[in-house]
Short mmCIF file of C-alpha atoms in Angstrom, two decimals:
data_model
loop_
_atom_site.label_atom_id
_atom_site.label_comp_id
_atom_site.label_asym_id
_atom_site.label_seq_id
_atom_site.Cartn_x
_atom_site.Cartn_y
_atom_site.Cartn_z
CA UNK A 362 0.00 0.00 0.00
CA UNK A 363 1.95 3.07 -0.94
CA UNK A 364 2.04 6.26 0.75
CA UNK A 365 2.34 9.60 -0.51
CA UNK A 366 4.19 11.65 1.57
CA UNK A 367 6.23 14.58 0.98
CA UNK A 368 8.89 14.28 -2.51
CA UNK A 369 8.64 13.85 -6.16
CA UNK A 370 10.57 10.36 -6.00
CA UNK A 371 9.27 7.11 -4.05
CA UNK A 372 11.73 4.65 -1.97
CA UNK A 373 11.17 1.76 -0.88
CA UNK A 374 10.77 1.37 2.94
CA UNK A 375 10.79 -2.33 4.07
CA UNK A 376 10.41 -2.80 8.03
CA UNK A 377 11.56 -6.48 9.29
CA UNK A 378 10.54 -7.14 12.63
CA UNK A 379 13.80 -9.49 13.49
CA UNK A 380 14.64 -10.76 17.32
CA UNK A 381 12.70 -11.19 20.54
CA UNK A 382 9.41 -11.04 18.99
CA UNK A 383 6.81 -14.38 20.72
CA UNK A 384 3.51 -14.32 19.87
CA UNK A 385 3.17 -10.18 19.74
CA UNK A 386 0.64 -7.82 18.36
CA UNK A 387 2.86 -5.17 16.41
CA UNK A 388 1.28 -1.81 14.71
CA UNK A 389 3.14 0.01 12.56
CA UNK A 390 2.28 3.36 11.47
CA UNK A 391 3.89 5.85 8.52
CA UNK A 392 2.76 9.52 9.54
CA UNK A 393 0.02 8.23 11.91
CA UNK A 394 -1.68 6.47 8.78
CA UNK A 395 -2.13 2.70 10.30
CA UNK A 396 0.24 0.70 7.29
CA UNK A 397 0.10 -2.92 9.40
CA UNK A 398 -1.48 -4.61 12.60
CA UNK A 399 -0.40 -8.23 12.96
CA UNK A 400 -0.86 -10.84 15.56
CA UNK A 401 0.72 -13.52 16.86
CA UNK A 402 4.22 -12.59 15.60
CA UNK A 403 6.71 -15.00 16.56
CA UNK A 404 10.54 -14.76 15.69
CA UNK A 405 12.25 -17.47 14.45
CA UNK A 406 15.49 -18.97 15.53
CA UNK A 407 16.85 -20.20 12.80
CA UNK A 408 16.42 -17.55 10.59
CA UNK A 409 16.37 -13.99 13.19
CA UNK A 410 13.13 -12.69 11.27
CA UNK A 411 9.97 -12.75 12.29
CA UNK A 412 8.00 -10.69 9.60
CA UNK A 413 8.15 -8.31 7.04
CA UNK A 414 6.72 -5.48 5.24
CA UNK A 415 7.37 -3.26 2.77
CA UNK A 416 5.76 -0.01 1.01
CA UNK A 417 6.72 2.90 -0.59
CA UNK A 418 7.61 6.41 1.01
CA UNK A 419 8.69 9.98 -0.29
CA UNK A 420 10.73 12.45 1.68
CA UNK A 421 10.86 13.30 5.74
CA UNK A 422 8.21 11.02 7.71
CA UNK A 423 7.53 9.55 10.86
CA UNK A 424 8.04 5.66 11.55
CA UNK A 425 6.13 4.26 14.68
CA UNK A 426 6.17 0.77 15.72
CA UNK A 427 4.08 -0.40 18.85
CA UNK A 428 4.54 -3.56 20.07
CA UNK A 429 0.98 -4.20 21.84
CA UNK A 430 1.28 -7.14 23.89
CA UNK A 431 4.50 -6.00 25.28
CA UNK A 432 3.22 -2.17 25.99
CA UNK A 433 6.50 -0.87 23.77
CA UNK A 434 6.57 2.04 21.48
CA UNK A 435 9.03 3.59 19.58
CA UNK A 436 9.02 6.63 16.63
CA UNK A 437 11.63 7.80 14.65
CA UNK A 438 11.14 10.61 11.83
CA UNK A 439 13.29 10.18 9.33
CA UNK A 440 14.80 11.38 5.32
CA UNK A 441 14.14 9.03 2.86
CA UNK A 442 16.36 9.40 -0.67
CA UNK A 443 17.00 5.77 -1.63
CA UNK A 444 15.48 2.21 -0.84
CA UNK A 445 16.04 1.83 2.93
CA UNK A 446 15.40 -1.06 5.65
CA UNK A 447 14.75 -0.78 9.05
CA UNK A 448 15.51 -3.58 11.38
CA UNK A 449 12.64 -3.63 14.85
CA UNK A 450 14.23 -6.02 17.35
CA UNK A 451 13.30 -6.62 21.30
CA UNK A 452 16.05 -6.57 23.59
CA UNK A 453 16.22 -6.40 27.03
CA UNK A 454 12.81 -5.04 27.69
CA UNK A 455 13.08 -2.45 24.31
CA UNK A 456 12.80 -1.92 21.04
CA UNK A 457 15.83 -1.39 19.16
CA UNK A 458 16.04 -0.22 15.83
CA UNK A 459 18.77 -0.43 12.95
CA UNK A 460 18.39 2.09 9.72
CA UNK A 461 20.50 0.93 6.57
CA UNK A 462 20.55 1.18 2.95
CA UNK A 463 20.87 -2.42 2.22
CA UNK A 464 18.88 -5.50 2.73
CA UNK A 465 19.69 -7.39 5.86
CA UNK A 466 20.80 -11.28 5.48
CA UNK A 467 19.43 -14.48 6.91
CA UNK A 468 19.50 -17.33 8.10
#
């Protein structure tokens, strides 16, 4: 579902929810518009992934993942001006988030 933000040029924004995840409710939102609610998301060992998702973006927005079950929220506005991933990870009672221009690897 693509959103049309703020630029002439659309990126690709994909959002892996990685580590610590078991059996969560996640929201994710791009500039408060609701782009995912899923249940029951489970990392997996082997591979450090739980779930994806990916959409298209344009310019400076806001990123906000909430992880429900586990009452944890975190935001982060950011420039977009090529594709870029974000890694969402639990750790230690948090959410911790890695920003990169390249696809993570797995498994």
């Amino acid at each position: 579902m693509p959103l049309n933000l703020t630029s002439d040029t659309s990126h690709l924004l994909c959002i892996d929810l990685q580590d610590g995840f078991h059996d969560d409710t996640v929201r994710i939102r791009v500039n408060n518009q609701l782009l995912a609610e899923k249940e029951n998301v489970t990392s997996s060992p082997l591979t450090g992934i739980a779930t994806y998702l990916e959409t298209t973006v344009q310019g400076t927005f806001r990123l906000e993942v909430a992880v429900v079950s586990q009452g944890l929220t975190t935001q982060k506005t950011m420039q977009i001006a090529t594709d870029t991933y974000v890694g969402v990870s639990i750790m230690a009672g948090r959410l911790d988030v890695i920003i990169r221009q390249e696809p993570f690897g797995y498994g």
